[in-house]
C-alpha positions as a Markdown table, in Angstrom:
| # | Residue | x | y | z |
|---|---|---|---|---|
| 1 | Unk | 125.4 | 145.8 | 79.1 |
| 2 | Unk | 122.8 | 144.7 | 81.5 |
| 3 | Unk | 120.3 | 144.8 | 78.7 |
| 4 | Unk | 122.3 | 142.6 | 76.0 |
| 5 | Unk | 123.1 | 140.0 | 78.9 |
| 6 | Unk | 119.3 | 139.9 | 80.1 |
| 7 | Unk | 118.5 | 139.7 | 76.2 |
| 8 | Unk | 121.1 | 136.5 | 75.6 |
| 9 | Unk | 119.2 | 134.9 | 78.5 |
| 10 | Unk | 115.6 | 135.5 | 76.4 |
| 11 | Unk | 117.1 | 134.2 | 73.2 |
| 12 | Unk | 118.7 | 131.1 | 74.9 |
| 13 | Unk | 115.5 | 130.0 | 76.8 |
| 14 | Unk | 113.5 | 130.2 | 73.2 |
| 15 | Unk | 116.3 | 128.2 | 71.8 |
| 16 | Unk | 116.1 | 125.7 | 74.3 |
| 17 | Unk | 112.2 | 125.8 | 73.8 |
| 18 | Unk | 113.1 | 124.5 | 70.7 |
| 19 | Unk | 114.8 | 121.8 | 71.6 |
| 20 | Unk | 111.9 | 120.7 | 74.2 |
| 21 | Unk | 109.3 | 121.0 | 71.6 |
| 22 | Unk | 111.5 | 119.5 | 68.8 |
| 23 | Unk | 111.9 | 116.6 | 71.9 |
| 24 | Unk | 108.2 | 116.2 | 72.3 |
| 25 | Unk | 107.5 | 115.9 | 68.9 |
| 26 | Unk | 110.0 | 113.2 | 68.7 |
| 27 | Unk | 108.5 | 111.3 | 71.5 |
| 28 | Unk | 104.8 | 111.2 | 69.5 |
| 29 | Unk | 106.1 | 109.7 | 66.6 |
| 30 | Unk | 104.3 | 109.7 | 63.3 |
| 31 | Unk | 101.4 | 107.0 | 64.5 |
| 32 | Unk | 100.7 | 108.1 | 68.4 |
| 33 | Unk | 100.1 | 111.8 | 66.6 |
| 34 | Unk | 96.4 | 111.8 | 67.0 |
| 35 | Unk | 94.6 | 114.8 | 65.0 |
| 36 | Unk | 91.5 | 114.5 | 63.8 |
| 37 | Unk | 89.8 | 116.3 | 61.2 |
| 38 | Unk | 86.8 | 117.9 | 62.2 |
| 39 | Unk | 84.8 | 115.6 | 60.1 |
| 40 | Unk | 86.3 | 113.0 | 61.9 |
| 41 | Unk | 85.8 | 114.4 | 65.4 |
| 42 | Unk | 81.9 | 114.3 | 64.4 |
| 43 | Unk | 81.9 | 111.0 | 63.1 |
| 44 | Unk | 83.4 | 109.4 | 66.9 |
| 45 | Unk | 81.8 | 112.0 | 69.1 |
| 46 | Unk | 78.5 | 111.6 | 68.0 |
| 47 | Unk | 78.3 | 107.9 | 69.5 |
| 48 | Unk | 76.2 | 104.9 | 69.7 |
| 49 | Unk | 75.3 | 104.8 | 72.8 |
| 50 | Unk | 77.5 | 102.2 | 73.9 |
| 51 | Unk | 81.4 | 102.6 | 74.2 |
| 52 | Unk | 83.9 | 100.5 | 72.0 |
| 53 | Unk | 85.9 | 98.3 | 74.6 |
| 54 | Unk | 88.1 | 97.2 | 71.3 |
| 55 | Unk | 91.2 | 98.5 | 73.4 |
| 56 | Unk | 92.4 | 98.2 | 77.3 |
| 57 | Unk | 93.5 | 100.8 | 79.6 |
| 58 | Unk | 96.9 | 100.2 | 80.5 |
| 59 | Unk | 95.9 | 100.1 | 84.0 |
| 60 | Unk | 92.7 | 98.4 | 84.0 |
| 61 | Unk | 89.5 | 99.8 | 84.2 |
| 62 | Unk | 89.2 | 103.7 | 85.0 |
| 63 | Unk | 86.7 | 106.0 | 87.0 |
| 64 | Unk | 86.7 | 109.5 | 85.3 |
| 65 | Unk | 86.0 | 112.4 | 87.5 |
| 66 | Unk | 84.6 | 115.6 | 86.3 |
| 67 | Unk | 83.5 | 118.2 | 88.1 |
| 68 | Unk | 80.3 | 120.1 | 86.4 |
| 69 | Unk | 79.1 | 123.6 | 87.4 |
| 70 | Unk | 76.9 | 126.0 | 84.3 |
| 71 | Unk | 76.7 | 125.2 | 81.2 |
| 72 | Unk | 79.8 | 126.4 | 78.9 |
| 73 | Unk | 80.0 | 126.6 | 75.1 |
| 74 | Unk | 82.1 | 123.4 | 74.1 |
| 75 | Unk | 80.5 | 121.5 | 77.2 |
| 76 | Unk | 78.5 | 119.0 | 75.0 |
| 77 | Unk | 81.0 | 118.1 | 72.8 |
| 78 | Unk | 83.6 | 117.9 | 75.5 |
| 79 | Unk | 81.3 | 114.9 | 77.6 |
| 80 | Unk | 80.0 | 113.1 | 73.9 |
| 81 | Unk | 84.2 | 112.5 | 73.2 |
| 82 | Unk | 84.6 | 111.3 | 76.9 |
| 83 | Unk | 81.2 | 108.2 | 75.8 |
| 84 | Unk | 82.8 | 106.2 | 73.2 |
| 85 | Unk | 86.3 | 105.7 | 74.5 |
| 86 | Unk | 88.3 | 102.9 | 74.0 |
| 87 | Unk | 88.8 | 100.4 | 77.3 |
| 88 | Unk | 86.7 | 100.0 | 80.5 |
| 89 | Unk | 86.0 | 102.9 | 82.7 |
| 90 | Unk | 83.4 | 105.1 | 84.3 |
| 91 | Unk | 82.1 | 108.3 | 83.6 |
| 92 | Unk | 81.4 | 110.4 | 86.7 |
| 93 | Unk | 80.1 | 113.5 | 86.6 |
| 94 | Unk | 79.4 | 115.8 | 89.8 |
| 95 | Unk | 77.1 | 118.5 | 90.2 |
| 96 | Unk | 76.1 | 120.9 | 93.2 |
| 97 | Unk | 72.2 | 120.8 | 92.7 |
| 98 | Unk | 70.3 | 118.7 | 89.9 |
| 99 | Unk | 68.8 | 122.2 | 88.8 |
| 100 | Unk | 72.6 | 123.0 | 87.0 |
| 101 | Unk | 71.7 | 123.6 | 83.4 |
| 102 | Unk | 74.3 | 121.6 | 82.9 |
| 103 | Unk | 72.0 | 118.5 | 84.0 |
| 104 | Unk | 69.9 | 118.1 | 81.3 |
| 105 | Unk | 73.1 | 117.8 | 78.6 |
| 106 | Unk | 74.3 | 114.9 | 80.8 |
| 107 | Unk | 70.9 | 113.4 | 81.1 |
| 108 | Unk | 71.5 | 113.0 | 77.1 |
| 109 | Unk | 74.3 | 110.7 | 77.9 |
| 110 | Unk | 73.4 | 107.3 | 79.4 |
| 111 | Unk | 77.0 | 106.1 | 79.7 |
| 112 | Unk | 77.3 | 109.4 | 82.5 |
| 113 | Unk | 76.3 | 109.0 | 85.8 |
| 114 | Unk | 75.3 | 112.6 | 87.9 |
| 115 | Unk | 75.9 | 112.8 | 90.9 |
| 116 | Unk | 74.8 | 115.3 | 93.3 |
| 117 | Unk | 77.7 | 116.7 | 95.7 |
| 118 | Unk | 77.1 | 118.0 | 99.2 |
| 119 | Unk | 80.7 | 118.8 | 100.7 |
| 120 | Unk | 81.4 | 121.6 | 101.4 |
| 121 | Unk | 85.4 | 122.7 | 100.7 |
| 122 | Unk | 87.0 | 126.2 | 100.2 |
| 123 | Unk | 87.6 | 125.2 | 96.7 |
| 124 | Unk | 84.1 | 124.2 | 95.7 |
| 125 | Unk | 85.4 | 122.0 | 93.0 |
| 126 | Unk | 87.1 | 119.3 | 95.0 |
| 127 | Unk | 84.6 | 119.1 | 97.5 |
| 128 | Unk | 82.5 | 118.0 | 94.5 |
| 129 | Unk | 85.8 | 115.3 | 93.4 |
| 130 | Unk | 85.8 | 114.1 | 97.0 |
| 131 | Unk | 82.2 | 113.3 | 96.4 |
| 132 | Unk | 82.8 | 111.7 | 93.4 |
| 133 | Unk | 86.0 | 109.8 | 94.7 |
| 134 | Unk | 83.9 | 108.2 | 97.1 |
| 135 | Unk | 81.4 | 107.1 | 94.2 |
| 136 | Unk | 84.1 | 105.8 | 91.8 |
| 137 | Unk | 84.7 | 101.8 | 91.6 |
| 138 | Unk | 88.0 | 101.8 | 90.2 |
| 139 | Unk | 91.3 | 102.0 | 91.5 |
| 140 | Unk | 93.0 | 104.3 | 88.5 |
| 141 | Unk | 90.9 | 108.2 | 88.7 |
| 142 | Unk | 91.4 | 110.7 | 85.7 |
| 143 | Unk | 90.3 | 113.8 | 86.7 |
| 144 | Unk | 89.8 | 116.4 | 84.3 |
| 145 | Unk | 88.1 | 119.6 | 83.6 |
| 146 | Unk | 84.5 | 119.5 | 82.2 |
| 147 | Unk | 85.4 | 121.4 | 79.0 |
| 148 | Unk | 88.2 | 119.4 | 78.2 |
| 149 | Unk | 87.2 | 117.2 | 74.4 |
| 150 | Unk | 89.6 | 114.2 | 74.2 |
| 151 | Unk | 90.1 | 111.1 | 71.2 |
| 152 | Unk | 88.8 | 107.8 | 71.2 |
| 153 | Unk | 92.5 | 106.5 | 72.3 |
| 154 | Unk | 92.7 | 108.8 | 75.4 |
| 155 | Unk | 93.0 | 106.5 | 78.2 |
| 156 | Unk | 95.2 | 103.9 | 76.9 |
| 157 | Unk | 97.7 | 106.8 | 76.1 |
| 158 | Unk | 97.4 | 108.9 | 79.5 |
| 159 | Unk | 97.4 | 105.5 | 81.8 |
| 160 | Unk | 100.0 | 104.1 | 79.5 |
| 161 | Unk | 102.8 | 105.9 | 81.9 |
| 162 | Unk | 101.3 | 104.6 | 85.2 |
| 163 | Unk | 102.2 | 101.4 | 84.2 |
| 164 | Unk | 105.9 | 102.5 | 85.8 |
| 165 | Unk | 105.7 | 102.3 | 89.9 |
| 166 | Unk | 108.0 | 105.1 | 90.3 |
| 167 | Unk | 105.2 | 107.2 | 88.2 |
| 168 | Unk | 102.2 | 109.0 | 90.6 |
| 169 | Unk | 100.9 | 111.2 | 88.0 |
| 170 | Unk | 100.1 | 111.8 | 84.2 |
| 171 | Unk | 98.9 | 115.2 | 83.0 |
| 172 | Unk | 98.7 | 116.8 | 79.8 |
| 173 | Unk | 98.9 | 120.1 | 77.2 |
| 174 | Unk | 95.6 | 121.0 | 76.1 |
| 175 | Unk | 95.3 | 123.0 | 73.1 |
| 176 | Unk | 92.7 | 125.8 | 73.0 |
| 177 | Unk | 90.4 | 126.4 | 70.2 |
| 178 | Unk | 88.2 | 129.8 | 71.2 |
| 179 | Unk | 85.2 | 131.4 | 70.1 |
| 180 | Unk | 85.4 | 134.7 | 69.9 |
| 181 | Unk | 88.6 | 136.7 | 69.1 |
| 182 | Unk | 89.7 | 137.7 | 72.8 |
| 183 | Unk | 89.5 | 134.2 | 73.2 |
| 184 | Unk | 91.6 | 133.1 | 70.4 |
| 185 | Unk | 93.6 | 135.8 | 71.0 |
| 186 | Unk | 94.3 | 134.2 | 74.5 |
| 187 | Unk | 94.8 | 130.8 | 73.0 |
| 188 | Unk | 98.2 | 131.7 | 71.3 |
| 189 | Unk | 99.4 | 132.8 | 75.2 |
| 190 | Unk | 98.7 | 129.4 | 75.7 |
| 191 | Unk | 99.9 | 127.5 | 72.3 |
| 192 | Unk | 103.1 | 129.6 | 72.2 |
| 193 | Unk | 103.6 | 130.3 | 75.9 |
| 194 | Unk | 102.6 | 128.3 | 78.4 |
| 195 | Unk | 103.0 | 125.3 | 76.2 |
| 196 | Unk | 107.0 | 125.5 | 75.8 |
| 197 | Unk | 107.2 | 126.7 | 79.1 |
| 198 | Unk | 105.6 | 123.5 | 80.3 |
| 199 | Unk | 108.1 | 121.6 | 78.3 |
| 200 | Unk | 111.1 | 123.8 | 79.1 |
| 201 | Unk | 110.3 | 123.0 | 82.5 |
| 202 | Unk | 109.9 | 119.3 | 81.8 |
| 203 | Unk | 113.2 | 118.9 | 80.1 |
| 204 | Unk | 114.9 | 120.9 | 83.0 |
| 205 | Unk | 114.2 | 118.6 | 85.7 |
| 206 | Unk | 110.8 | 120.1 | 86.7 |
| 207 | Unk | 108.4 | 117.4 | 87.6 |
| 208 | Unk | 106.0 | 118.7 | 90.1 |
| 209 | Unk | 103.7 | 120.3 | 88.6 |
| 210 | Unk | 100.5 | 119.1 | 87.0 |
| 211 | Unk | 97.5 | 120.6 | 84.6 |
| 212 | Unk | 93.9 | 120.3 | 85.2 |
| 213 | Unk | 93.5 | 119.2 | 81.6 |
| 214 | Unk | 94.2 | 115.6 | 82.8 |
| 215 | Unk | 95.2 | 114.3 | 86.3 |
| 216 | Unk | 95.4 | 110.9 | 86.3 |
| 217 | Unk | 97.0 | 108.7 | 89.3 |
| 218 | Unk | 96.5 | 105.4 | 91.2 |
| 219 | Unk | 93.5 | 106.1 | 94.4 |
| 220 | Unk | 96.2 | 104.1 | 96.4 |
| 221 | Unk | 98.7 | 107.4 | 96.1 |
| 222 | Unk | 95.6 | 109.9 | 96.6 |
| 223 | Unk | 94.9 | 108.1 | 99.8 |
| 224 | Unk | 98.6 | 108.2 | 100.6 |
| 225 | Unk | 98.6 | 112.2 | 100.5 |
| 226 | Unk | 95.1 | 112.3 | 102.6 |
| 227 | Unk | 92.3 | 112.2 | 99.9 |
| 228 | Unk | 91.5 | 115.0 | 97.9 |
| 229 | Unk | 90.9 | 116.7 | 101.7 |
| 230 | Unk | 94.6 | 117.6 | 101.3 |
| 231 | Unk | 94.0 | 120.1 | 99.0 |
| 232 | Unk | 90.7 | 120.9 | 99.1 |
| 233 | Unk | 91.8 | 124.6 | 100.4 |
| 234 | Unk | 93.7 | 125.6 | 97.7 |
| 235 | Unk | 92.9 | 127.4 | 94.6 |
| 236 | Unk | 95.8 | 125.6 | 92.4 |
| 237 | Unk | 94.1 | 121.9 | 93.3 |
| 238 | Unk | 95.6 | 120.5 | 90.1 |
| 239 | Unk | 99.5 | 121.8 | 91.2 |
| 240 | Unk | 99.1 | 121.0 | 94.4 |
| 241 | Unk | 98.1 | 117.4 | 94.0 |
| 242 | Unk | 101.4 | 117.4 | 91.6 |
| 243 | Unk | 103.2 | 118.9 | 94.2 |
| 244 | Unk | 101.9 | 116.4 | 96.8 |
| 245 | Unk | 102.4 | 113.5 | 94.9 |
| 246 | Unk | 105.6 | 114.2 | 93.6 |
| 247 | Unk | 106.4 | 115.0 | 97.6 |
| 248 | Unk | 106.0 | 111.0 | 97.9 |
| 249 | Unk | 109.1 | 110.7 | 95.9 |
| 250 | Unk | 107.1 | 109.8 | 92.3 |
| 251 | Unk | 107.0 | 111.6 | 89.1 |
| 252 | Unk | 104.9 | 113.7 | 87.3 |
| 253 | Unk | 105.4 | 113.1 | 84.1 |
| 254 | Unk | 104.1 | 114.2 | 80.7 |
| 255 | Unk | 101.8 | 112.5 | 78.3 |
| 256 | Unk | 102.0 | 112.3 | 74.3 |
| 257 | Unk | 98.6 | 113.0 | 74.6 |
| 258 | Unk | 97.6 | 116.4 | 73.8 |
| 259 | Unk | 93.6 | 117.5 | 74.6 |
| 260 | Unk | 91.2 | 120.0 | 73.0 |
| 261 | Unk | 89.8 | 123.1 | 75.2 |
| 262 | Unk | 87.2 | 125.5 | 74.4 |
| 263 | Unk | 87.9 | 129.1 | 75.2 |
| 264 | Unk | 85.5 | 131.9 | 75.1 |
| 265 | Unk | 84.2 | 135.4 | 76.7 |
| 266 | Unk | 85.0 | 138.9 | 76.1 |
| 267 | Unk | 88.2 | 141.1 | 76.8 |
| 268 | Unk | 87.7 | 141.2 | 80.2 |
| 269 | Unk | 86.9 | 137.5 | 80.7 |
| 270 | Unk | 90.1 | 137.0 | 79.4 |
| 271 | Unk | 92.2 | 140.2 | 81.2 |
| 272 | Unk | 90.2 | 138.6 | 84.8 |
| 273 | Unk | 91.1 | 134.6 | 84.0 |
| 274 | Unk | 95.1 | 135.8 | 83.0 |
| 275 | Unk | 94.9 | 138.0 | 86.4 |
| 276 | Unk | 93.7 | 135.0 | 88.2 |
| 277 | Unk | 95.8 | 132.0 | 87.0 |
| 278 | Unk | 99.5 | 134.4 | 87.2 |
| 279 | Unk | 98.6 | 135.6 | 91.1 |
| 280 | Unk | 97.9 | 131.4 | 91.5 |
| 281 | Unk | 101.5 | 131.3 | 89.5 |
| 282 | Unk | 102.9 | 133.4 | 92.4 |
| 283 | Unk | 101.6 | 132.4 | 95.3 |
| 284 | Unk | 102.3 | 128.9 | 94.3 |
| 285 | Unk | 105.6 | 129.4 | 93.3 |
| 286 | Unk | 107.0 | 132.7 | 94.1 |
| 287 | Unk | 110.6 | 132.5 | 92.8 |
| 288 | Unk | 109.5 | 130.8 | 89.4 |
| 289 | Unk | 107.3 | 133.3 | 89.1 |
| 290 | Unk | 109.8 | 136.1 | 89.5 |
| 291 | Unk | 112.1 | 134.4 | 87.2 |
| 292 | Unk | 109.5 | 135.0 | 84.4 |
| 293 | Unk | 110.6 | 138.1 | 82.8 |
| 294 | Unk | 113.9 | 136.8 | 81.3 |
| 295 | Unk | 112.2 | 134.9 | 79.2 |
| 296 | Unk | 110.4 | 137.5 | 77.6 |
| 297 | Unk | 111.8 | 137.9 | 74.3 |
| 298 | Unk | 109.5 | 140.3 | 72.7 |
| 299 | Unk | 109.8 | 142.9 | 75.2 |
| 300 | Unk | 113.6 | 142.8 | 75.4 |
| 301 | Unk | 113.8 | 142.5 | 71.7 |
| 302 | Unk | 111.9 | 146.3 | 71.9 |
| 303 | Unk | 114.0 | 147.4 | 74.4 |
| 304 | Unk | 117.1 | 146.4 | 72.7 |
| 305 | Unk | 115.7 | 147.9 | 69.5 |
| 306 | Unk | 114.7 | 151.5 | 71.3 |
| 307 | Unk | 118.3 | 151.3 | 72.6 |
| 308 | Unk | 119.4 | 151.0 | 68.9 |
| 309 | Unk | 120.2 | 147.6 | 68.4 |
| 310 | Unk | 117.9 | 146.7 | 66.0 |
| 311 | Unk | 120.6 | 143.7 | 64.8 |
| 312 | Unk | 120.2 | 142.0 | 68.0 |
| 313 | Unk | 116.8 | 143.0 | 68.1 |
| 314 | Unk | 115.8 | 141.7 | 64.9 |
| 315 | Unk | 117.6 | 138.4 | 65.4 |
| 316 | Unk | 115.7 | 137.7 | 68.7 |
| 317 | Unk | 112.3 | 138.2 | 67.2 |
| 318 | Unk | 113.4 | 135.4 | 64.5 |
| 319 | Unk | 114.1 | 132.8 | 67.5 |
| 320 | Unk | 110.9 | 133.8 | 69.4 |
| 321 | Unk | 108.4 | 133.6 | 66.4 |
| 322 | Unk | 110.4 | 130.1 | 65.0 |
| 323 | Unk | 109.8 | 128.9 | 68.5 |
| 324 | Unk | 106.4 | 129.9 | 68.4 |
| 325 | Unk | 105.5 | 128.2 | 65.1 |
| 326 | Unk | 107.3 | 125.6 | 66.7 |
| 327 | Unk | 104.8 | 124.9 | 69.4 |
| 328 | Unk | 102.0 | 126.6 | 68.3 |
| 329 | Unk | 101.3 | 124.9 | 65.3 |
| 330 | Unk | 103.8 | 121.8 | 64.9 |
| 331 | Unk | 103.3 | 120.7 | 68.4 |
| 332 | Unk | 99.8 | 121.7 | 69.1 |
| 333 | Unk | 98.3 | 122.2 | 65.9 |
| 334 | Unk | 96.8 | 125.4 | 66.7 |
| 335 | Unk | 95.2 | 126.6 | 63.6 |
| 336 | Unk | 94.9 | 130.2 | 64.7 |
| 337 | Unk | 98.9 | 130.4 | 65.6 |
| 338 | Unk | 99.1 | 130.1 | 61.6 |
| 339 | Unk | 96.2 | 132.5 | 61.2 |
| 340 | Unk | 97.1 | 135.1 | 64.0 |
| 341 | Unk | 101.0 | 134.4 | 63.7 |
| 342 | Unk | 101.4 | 138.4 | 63.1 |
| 343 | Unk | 100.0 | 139.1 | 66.8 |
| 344 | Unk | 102.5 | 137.2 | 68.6 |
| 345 | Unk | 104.8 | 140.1 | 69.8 |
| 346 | Unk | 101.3 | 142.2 | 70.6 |
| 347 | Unk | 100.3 | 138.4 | 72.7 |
| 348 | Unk | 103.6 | 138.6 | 74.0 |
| 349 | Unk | 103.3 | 142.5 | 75.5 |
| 350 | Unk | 100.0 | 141.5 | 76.9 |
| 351 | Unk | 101.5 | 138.8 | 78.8 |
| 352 | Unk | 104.1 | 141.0 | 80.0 |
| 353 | Unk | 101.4 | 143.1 | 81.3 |
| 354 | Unk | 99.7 | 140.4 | 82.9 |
| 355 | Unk | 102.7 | 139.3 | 84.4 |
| 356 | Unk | 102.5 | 142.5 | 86.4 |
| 357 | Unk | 98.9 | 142.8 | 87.4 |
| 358 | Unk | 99.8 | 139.4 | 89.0 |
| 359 | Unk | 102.7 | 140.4 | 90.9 |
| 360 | Unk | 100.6 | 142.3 | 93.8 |
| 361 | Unk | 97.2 | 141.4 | 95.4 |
| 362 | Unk | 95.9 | 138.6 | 96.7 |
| 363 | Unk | 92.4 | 138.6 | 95.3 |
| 364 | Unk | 91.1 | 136.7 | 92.4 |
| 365 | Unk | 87.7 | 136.2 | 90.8 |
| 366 | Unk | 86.3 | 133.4 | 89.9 |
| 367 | Unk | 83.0 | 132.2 | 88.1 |
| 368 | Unk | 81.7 | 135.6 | 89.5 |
| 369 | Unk | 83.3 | 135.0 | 92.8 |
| 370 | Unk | 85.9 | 137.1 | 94.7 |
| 371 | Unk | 88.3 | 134.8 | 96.2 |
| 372 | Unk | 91.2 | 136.2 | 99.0 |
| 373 | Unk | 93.9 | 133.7 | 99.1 |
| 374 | Unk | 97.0 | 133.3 | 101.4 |
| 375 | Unk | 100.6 | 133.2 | 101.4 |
| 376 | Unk | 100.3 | 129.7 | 100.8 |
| 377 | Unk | 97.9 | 129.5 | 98.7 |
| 378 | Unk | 94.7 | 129.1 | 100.1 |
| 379 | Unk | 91.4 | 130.2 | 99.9 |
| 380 | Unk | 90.6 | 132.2 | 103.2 |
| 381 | Unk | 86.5 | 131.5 | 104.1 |
């Protein structure tokens, strides 16, 4: 009985995952859907050297703040998208030492301006965005991840929202597009997982958190919470400044803009990075996290089915993979949820297993790095 209930709960949340998706499709509309071909991608990526300024930001002119450490496959084309974008902004661009590989493909770009960044925080990374916060000459800051690729029409879309006082911060769904297999493999966890979740929680009420594929806020509300100093101890630095904004009594909303990652690595790249980002989950937010398994269809469709009731069973696994084309491919536009659709249940088990691993220890590695973190969150030096 237990089993049926806990398995009416799973089908219920990927119905109503459905309805958040089928919501978020609704609120793109047919002409703020923006996919280009990759043909096209080429074409406006490749640039002029000079940005078009054919469009404004919704909020004036921008400073862009991207943190830079190695030198990742996807990296180019992820800073080329970010030098011909329509409106007025900045491209900033922080580095730890001018000997980063990384250097010389920004150096190709004379729209980006390297900095080199000497504070030193627990979370490396926002010691380099105070850095950079102190560089930038605008009053509206997007921060976002260095391999994050983005369209011409970005930042009128993602500042569009700030335009609304009661708004403190826009972030957005990033769809991955990986390299090797254990990366695309990892992708539909992300396409046909997170992704829903994200809305789930968006059309629940759930405001805030936020994604580091695109932070952007007013610098009047960073000051407000205490500069990026406020958060410069914690792994989670994109939740947290959510969480800290959102403490100021303003939303965290959702963009119609969806961006382009690149994902790559071998099995145990991806088995580490899972590890790491579901203990930040916990620690962040330990009764969410705990509240995970019910809405793990595939595994309670197998139980149900080992338990004989391959009816139920059956009929669950339809709602989880519709839901899953769903996002993954009408929402996102993943390509690989079309071509990998038959490894969804197998993505799904391996999540379930993650899930685990992440429930104990407080260790996490990254970039090479063993981290230690704290109760709340925080990286212990």
């Amino acid at each position: 009985m237990i089993l049926q209930i806990i398995g009416a709960i799973a089908a219920v949340y990927q119905a109503l995952a459905i309805v958040a998706c089928v919501r978020f499709r609704r609120s793109i509309g047919p002409v703020k859907r923006y996919v280009p071909s990759r043909g096209q991608r080429e074409r406006s990526w490749r640039g002029t050297g000079t940005a078009p300024f054919g469009h404004g930001s919704e909020c004036g002119a921008v400073s862009i703040l991207k943190a830079v450490r190695g030198l990742d496959p996807g990296f180019r084309a992820a800073i080329e998208s970010h030098t011909t974008l329509h409106g007025e902004y900045e491209l900033l661009c922080g580095v730890r030492s001018t000997d980063d590989p990384a250097v010389a493909v920004l150096r190709e770009f004379p729209q980006v301006r390297v900095i080199e960044c000497h504070t030193v925080t627990p979370n490396q990374k926002v010691g380099v965005l105070m850095d950079l916060a102190r560089e930038a000459k605008f009053s509206t800051l997007i921060v976002n991840d260095a391999d994050i690729r983005v369209a011409p029409d970005y930042l009128e879309r993602v500042t569009e929202r700030l335009r609304d006082p009661k708004v403190g911060l826009v972030t957005c769904l990033y769809r991955p597009e990986g390299s090797t297999f254990s990366a695309r493999f990892e992708g539909l966890g992300v396409s046909t997982e997170f992704a829903p979740s994200a809305l789930v929680a968006r059309l629940v009420g759930v405001e805030e958190f936020a994604m580091g594929s695109t932070l952007a806020f007013r610098r009047s509300d960073l000051e407000r919470i205490g500069g990026f100093e406020a958060i410069s101890a914690y792994l989670a630095d994109d939740y947290q400044l959510g969480a800290k904004l959102h403490a100021l009594g303003l939303k965290c909303v959702l963009s119609d803009v969806i961006v382009a990652t690149h994902l790559g690595g071998t099995w145990r790249d991806m088995w580490t990075h899972q590890v790491r980002w579901a203990r930040t989950i916990r620690i962040s937010k330990f009764s969410g996290y705990l509240g995970l398994p019910v809405t793990f269809a595939t595994v309670w469709a197998l139980a149900l089915a080992c338990e004989g009731e391959w009816r139920t069973a059956l009929a669950m696994m339809a709602v989880r993979m519709l839901m899953s084309l769903e996002s993954g491919w009408i929402v996102m536009r993943s390509r690989d949820v079309l071509r990998l659709w038959f490894l969804i249940p197998l993505r799904d088990l391996f999540g379930a297993a993650v899930w685990a691993a992440g429930l104990f220890g407080n260790t996490v590695l990254w970039r090479g790095q063993k981290l230690r973190l704290d109760h709340q969150g925080r990286i212990e030096t």
